[in-house]
Coordinates of C-alpha atoms in Angstrom, one line a residue:
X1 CA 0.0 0.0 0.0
X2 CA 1.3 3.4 -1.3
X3 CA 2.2 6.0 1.8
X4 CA 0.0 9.0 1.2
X5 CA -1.2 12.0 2.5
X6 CA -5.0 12.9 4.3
X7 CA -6.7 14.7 2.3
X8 CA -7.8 17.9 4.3
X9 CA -11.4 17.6 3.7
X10 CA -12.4 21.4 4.1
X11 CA -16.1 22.2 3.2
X12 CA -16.2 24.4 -0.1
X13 CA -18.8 26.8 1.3
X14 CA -16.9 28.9 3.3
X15 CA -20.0 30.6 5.1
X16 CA -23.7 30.0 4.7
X17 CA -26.6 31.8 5.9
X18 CA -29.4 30.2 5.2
X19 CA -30.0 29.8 1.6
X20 CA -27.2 32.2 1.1
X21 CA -23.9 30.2 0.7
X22 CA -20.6 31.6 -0.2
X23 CA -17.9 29.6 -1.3
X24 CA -14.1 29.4 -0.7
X25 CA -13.6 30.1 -4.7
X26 CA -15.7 32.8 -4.7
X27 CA -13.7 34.4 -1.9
X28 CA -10.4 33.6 -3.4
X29 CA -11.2 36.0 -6.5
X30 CA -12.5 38.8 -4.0
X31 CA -9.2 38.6 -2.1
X32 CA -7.1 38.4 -5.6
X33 CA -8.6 40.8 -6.9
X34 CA -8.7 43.5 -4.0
X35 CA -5.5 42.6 -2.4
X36 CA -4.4 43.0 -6.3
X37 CA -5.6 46.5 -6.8
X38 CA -4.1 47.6 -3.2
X39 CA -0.9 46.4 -4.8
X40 CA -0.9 48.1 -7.9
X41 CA -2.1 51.3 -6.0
X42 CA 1.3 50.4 -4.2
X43 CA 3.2 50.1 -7.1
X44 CA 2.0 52.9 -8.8
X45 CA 3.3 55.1 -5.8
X46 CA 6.8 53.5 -5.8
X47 CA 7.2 53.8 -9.7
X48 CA 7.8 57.1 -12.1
X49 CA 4.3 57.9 -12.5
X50 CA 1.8 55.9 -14.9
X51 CA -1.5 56.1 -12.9
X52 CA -3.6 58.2 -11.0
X53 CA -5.4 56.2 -7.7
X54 CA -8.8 57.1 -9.8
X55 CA -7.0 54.9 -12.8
X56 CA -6.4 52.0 -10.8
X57 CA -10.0 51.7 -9.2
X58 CA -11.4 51.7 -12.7
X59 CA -8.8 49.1 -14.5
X60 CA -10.3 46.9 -11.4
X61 CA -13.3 46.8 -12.9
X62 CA -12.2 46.8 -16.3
X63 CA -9.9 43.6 -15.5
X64 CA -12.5 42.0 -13.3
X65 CA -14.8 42.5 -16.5
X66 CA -12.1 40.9 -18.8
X67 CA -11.5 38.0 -16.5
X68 CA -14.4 36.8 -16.3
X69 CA -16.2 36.9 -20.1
X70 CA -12.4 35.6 -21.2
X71 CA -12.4 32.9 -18.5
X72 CA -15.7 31.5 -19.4
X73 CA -15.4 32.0 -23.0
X74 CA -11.8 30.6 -23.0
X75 CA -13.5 27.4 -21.1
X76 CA -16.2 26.6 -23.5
X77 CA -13.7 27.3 -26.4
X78 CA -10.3 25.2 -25.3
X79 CA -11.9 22.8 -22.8
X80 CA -15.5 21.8 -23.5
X81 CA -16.6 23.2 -27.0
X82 CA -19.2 19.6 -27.8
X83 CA -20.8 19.9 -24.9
X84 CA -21.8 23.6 -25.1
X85 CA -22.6 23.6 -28.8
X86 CA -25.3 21.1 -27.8
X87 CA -26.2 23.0 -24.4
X88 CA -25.8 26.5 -25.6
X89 CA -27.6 27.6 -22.7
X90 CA -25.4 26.0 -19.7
X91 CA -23.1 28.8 -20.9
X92 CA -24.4 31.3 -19.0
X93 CA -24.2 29.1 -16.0
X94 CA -21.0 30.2 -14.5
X95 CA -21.9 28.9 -10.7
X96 CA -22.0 25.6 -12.4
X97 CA -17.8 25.8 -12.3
X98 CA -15.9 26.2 -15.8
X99 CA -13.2 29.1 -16.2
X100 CA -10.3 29.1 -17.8
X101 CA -7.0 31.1 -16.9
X102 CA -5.6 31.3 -20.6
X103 CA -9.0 32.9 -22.1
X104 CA -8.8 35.0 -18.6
X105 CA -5.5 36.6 -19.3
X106 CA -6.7 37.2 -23.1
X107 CA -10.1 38.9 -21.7
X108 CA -7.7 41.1 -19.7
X109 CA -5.1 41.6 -22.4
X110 CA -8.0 43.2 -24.4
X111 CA -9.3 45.1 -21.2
X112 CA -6.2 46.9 -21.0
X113 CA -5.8 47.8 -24.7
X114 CA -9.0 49.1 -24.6
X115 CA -8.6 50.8 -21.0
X116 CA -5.2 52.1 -22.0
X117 CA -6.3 53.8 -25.3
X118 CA -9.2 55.5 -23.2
X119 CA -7.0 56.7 -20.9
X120 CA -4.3 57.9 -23.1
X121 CA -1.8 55.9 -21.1
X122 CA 0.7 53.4 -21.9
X123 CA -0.3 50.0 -22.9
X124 CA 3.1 48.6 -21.9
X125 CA 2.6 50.3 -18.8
X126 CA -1.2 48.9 -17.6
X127 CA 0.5 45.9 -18.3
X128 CA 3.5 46.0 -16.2
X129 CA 1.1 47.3 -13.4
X130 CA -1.5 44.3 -14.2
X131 CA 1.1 41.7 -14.3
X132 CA 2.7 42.9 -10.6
X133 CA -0.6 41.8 -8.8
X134 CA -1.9 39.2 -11.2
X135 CA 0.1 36.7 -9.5
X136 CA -1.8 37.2 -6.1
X137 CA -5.0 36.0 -7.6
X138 CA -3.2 33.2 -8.8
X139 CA -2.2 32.3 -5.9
X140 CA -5.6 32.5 -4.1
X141 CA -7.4 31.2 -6.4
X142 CA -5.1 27.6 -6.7
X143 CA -5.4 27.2 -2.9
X144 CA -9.5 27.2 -3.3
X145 CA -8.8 24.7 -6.4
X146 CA -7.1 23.0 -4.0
X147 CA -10.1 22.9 -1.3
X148 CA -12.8 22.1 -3.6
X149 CA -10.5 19.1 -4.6
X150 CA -10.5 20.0 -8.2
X151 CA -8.0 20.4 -11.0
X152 CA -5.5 17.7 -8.9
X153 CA -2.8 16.0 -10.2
X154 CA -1.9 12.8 -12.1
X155 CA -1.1 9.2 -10.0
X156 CA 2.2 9.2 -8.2
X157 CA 3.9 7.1 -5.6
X158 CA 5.7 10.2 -3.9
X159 CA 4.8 10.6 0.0
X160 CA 3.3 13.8 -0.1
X161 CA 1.0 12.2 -2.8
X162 CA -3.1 12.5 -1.9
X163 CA -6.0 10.7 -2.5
X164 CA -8.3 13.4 -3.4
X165 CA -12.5 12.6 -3.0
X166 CA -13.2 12.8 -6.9
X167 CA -9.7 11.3 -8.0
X168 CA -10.2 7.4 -7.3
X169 CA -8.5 5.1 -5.0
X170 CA -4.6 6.3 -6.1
X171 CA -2.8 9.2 -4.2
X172 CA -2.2 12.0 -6.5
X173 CA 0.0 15.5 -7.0
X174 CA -1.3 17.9 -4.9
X175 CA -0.7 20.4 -8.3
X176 CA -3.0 23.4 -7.1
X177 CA -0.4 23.7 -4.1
X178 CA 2.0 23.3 -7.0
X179 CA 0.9 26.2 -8.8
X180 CA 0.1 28.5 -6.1
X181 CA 3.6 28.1 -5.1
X182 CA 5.0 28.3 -8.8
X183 CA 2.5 30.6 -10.5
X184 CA 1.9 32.3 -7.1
X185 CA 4.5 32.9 -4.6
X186 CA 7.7 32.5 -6.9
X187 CA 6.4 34.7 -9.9
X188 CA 4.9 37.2 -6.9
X189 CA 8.9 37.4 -5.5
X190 CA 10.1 37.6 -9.0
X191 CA 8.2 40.6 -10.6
X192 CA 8.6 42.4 -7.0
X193 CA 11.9 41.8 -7.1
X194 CA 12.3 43.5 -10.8
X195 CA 10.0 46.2 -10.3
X196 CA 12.5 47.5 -7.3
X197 CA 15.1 48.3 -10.0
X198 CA 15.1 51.5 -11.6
X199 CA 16.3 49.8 -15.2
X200 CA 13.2 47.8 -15.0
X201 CA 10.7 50.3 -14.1
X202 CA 12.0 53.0 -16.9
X203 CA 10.9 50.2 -19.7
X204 CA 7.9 49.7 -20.2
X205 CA 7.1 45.6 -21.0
X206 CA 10.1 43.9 -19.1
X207 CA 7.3 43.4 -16.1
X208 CA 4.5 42.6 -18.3
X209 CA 6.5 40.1 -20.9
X210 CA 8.0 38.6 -17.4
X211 CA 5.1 37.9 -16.3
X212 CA 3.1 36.4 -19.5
X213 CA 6.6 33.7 -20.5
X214 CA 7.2 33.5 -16.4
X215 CA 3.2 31.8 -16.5
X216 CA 4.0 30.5 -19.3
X217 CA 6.6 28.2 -18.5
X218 CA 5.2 27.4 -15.2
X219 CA 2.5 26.0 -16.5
X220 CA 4.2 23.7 -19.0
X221 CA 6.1 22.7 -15.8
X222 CA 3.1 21.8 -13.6
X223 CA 1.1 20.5 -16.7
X224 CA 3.3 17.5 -16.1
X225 CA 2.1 16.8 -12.7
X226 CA -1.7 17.5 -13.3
X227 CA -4.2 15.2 -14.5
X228 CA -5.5 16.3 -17.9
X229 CA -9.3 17.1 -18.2
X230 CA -11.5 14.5 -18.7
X231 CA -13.2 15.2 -21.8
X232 CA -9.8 16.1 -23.6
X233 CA -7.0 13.7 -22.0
X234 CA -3.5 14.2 -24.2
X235 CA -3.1 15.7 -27.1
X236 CA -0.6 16.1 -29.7
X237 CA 2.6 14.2 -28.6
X238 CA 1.7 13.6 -24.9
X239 CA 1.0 17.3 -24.4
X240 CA -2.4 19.1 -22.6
X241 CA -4.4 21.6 -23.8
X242 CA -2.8 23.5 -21.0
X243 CA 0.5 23.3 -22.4
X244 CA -0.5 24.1 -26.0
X245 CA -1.9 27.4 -25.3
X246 CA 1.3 28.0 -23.0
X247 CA 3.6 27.8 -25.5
X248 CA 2.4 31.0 -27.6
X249 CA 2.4 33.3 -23.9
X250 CA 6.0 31.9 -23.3
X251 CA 7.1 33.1 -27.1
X252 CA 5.0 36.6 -26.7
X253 CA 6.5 37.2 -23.4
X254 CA 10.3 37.2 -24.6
X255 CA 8.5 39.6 -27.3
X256 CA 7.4 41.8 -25.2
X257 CA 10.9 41.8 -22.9
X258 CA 13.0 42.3 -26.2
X259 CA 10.5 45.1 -28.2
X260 CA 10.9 47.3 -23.8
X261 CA 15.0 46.6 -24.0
X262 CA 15.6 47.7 -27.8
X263 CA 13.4 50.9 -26.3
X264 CA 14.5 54.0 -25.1
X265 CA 14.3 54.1 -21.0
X266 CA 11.4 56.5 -20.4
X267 CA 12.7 58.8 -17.5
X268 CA 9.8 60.4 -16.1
X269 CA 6.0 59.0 -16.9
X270 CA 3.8 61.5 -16.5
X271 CA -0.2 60.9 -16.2
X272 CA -1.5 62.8 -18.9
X273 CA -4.2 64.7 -16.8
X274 CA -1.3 65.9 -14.5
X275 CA 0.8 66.9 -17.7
X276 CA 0.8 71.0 -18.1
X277 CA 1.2 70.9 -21.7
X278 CA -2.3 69.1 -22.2
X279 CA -5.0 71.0 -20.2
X280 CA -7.2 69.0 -21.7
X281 CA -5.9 65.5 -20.0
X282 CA -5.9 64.2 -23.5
X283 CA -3.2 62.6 -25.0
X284 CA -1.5 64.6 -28.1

């Protein structure tokens, strides 16, 4: 008999008040995505300035927006297409579980183009801000994947394995602590680490590309702990869907890091509503 790990059998719904019940996933988007915008309010203090306070509260909503149309439409597109085609109408039923992280980041990619434009800010710039605190939800929400007892990993014999309540008899990777810790907590110290340096912050990209390769080849990493889905198993090769749409973030990423390097270093950012020259506040 394999040695394995207990399973910490935490109830999904966190609190429940009647017929009111909130759930640990639920919660671990509100904490990612307001410890997030605290940080990027942070960030935006400690950097030449991009970003007004007022700026930051509204790319919240603008990122929340693109996170989750993207997430779900990325889902049904990547993950579960059949079955939606013949149950058009289960789309809409987002409390039934189904998001997906890669059609999340391209719903917030578009978000910020479309926030940045508005704004008259730099697009590079949102992004570099976006992709500081973007980890953080990460992180929060691969510890809930973790408590629902979702998303786990494939078979294995190692002792920290687990035998999870919807993954049959065998212990299996814990891989949502994997990727909270690799998508989460590493990529978190990384990107802080970065944005401290004054080279970094004075191009516009390195942050953002960072991030979008640093996911990238994270999640080809921990793809090969992680039990495929169901309805799509492997694909070309040996590979997962999850590894497929990796690839093109990892090669955009580096991108992104050369187009900010071969740039010149931006000294001073200056908001455009604070900018003299444009009483206005609109970009020239």
């Amino acid at each position: 008999m394999m040695l394995s790990l207990a399973f910490p059998a935490i109830d999904p719904i966190a609190i429940s008040i009647g017929p009111i019940a909130i759930r640990w996933y639920a919660l671990a988007y509100i904490a990612g995505l307001l410890i997030g915008w605290q940080y990027v309010v942070y960030y935006c203090t400690k950097t030449p300035k991009i970003m007004s306070k007022n700026d930051v509260d509204d790319l919240l909503f603008w990122a929340t927006l693109g996170v989750i149309l993207g997430g779900r439409i990325g889902y049904v597109l990547f993950y579960n297409f059949d079955y939606y085609i013949d149950n058009p109408a289960n789309i809409l039923k987002v409390w039934q579980g189904g998001m997906a992280f890669h059609g999340g980041f391209m719903g917030v990619i578009v978000a910020i183009i479309l926030f940045a434009r508005k704004r008259g800010i730099s697009i590079l710039a949102v992004l570099d801000a976006a992709a500081v605190a973007t980890p953080i939800g990460l992180f929060f929400g691969r510890i809930a994947n973790f408590i629902n007892g979702e998303l786990f990993g494939r078979a294995t014999d190692a002792p920290w394995g687990m035998v999870f309540p919807n993954g049959g008899p065998m212990p299996r990777h814990p891989s949502q602590l994997y990727e909270a810790a690799l998508e989460g907590l590493i990529l978190f110290i990384v990107l802080f680490v970065l944005s401290r340096s004054a080279f970094v912050r004075h191009r516009p990209g390195i942050l953002g590309g960072t991030f979008v390769a640093g996911y990238g080849i994270s999640r080809i990493i921990i793809e090969f702990f992680r039990q495929p889905d169901a309805q799509l198993g492997y694909l070309v090769g040996g590979t997962t869907m999850g590894q497929l749409l990796s690839i093109p973030m990892v090669l955009a990423g580096a991108a992104v890091i050369a187009y900010a390097l071969k740039r010149k270093p931006i000294e001073t950012r200056v908001h455009p509503k604070d900018d003299p020259k444009r009483k206005d506040g609109k970009t020239a």
